[in-house]
Short mmCIF file of C-alpha atoms in Angstrom, two decimals:
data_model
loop_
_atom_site.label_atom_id
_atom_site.label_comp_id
_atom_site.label_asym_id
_atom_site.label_seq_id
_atom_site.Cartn_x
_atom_site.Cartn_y
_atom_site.Cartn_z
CA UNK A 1 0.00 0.00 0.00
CA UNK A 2 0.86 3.35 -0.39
CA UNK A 3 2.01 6.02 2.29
CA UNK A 4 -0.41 8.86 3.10
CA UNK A 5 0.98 11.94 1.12
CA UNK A 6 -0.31 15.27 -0.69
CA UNK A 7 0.68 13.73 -4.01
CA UNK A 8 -2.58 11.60 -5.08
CA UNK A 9 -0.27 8.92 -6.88
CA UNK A 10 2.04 7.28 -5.08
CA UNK A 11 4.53 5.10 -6.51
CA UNK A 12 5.89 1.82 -6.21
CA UNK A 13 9.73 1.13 -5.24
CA UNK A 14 11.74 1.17 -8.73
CA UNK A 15 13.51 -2.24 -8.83
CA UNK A 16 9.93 -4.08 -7.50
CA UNK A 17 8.08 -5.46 -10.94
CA UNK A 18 4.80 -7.58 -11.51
CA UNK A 19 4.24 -10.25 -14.21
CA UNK A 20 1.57 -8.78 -16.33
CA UNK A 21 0.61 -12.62 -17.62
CA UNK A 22 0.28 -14.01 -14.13
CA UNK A 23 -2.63 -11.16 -12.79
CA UNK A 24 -5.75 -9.85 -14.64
CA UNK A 25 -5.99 -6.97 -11.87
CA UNK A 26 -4.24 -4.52 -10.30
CA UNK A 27 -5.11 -3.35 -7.36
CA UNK A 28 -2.06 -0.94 -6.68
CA UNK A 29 0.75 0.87 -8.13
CA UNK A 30 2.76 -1.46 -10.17
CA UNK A 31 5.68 -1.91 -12.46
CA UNK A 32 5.73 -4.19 -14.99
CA UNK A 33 8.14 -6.16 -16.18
CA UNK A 34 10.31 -5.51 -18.68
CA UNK A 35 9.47 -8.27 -21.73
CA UNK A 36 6.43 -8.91 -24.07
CA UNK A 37 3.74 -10.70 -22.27
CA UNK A 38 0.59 -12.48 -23.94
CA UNK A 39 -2.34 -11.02 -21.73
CA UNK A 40 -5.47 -12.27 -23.61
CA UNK A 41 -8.10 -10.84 -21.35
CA UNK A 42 -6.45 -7.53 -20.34
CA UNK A 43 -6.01 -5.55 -17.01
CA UNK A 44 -8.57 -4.41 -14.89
CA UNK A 45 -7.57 -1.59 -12.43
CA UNK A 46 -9.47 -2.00 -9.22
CA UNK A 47 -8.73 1.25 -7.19
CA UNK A 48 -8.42 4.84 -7.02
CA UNK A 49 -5.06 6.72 -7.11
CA UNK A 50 -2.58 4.53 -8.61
CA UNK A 51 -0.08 4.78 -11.46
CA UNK A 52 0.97 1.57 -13.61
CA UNK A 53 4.19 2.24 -15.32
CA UNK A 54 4.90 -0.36 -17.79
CA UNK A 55 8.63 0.39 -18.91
CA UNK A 56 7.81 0.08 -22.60
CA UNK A 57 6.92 -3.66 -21.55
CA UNK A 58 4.47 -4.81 -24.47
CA UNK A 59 1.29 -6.30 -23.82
CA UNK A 60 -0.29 -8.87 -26.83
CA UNK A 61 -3.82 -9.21 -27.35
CA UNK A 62 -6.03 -12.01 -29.29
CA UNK A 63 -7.55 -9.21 -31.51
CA UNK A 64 -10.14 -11.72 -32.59
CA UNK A 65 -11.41 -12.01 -29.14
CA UNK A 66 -12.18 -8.64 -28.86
CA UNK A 67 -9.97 -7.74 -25.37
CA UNK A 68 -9.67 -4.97 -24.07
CA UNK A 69 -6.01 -4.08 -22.51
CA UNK A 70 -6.61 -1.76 -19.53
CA UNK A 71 -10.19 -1.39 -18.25
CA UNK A 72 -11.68 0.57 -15.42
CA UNK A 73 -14.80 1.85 -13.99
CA UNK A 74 -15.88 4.46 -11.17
CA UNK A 75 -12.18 5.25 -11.04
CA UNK A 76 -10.15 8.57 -10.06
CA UNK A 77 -6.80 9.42 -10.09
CA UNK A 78 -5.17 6.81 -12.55
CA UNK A 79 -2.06 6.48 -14.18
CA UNK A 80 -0.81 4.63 -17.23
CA UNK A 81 2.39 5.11 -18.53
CA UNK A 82 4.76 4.13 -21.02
CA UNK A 83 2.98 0.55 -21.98
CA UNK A 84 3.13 -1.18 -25.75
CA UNK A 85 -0.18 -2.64 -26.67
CA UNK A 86 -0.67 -5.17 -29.76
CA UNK A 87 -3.54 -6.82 -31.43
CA UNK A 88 -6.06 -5.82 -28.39
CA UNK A 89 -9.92 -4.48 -30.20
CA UNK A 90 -9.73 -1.93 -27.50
CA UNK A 91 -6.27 -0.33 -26.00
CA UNK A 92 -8.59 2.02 -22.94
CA UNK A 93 -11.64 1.16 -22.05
CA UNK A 94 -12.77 2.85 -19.39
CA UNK A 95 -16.42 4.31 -17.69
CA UNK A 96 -16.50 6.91 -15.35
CA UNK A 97 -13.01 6.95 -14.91
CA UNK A 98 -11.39 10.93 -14.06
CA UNK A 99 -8.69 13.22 -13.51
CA UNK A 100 -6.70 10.16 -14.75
CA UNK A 101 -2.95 10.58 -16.85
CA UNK A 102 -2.37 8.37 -20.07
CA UNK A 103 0.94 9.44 -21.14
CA UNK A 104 3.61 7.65 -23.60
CA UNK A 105 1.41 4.67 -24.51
CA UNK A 106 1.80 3.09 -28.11
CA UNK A 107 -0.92 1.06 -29.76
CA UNK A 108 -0.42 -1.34 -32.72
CA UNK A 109 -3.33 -2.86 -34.10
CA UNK A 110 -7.11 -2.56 -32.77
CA UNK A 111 -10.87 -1.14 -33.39
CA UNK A 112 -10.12 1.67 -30.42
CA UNK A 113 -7.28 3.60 -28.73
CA UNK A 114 -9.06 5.13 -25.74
CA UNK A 115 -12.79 4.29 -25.59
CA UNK A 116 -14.35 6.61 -22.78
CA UNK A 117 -17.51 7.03 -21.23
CA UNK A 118 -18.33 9.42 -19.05
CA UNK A 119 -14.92 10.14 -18.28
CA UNK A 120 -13.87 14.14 -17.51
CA UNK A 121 -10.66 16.13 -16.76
CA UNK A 122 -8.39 13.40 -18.07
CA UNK A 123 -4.87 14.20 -20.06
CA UNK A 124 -3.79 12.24 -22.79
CA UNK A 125 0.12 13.27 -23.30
CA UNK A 126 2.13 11.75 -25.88
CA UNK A 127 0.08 8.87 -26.96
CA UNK A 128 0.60 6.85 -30.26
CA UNK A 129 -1.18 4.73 -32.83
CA UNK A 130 -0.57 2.69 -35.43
CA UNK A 131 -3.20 1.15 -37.57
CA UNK A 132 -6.43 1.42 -34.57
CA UNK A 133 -9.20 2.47 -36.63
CA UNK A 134 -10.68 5.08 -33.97
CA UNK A 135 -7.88 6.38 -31.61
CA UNK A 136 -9.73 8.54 -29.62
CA UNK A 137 -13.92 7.58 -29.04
CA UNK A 138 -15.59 9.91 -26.05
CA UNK A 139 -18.93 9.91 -25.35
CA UNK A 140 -20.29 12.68 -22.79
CA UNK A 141 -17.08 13.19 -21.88
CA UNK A 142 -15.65 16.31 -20.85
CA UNK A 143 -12.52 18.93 -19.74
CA UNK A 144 -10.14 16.61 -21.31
CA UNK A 145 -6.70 17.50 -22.46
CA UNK A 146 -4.79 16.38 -25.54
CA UNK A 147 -1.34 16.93 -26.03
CA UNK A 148 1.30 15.71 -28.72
CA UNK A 149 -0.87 12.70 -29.62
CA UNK A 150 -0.30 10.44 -33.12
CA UNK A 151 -2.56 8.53 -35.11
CA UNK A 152 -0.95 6.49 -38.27
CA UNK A 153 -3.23 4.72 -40.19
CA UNK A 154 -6.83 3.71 -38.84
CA UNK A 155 -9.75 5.82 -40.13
CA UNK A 156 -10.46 8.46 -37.66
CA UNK A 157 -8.60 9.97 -34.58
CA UNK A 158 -11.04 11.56 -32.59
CA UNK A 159 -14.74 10.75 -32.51
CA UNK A 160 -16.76 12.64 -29.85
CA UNK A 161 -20.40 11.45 -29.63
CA UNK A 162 -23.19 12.94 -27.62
CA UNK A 163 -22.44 16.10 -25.24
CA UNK A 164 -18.95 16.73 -25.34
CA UNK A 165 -17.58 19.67 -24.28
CA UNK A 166 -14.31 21.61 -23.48
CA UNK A 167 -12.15 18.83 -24.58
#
């Protein structure tokens, strides 16, 4: 667990790593392993106010499946950083989730980037994609920052449907 502390993210000890194949939750801040790790169902993140760095560590999906990579709901205060995601339908899927931080994520292959319901005062910083049909899909979702995001390939980069504003 994490010490009590003005900073709403705490962060795990550096040389401290999980498996990403051998969990399909996390339930506080984590490193992953360095490698390329076949997580067929994705990662579900279970509480508020924790940051998952993945140290470029790459993350394979069954695209035929239709999984989803990192999913959340009625979350605040997440952090996703620096993770490689392959053949996954759906990179983000999150409901509800806010005043969350997606920076230096890369995306290779997939129906969605970011799919977001609901979600408000998020940043997306540095984010890439390669071949993901829609990057970026919000629906009444709003105050969210973009900055120094890519989209290669795919069909559209930002679809906003239904009472978006501010973003």
């Amino acid at each position: 667990t994490c010490p009590v502390s003005v900073i709403p993210i705490c962060i795990a000890p550096p040389n401290i790593c999980i498996n990403p194949s051998q969990t399909n939750s996390i339930s506080q801040t984590a490193n992953l392993c360095n490698g390329t790790y076949f997580v067929p169902y994705g990662l579900s993140i279970t509480v508020n106010n924790i940051k998952v760095s993945c140290n470029n560590t790459i993350l394979k999906g069954n695209i035929s499946n239709y999984p989803t990579a990192f999913f959340a709901y009625d979350k605040t205060n997440i952090s996703i950083e620096n993770c490689r995601l392959v053949d996954y339908n759906t990179g983000f899927g999150f409901q509800n989730v806010n005043n969350s931080y997606f920076i230096n994520n890369t995306m290779t292959n997939g129906s969605y980037g970011f799919d977001i319901y609901y979600g408000n005062k998020n940043s997306f910083i540095k984010n890439r994609f390669n071949n993901v049909y829609t990057s970026f899909w919000l629906y009444r979702s709003s105050n969210n920052s973009f900055l120094n995001n890519s989209v290669l390939g795919g069909t559209t980069g930002f679809l906003m449907y239904e009472n978006n504003t501010k973003n």
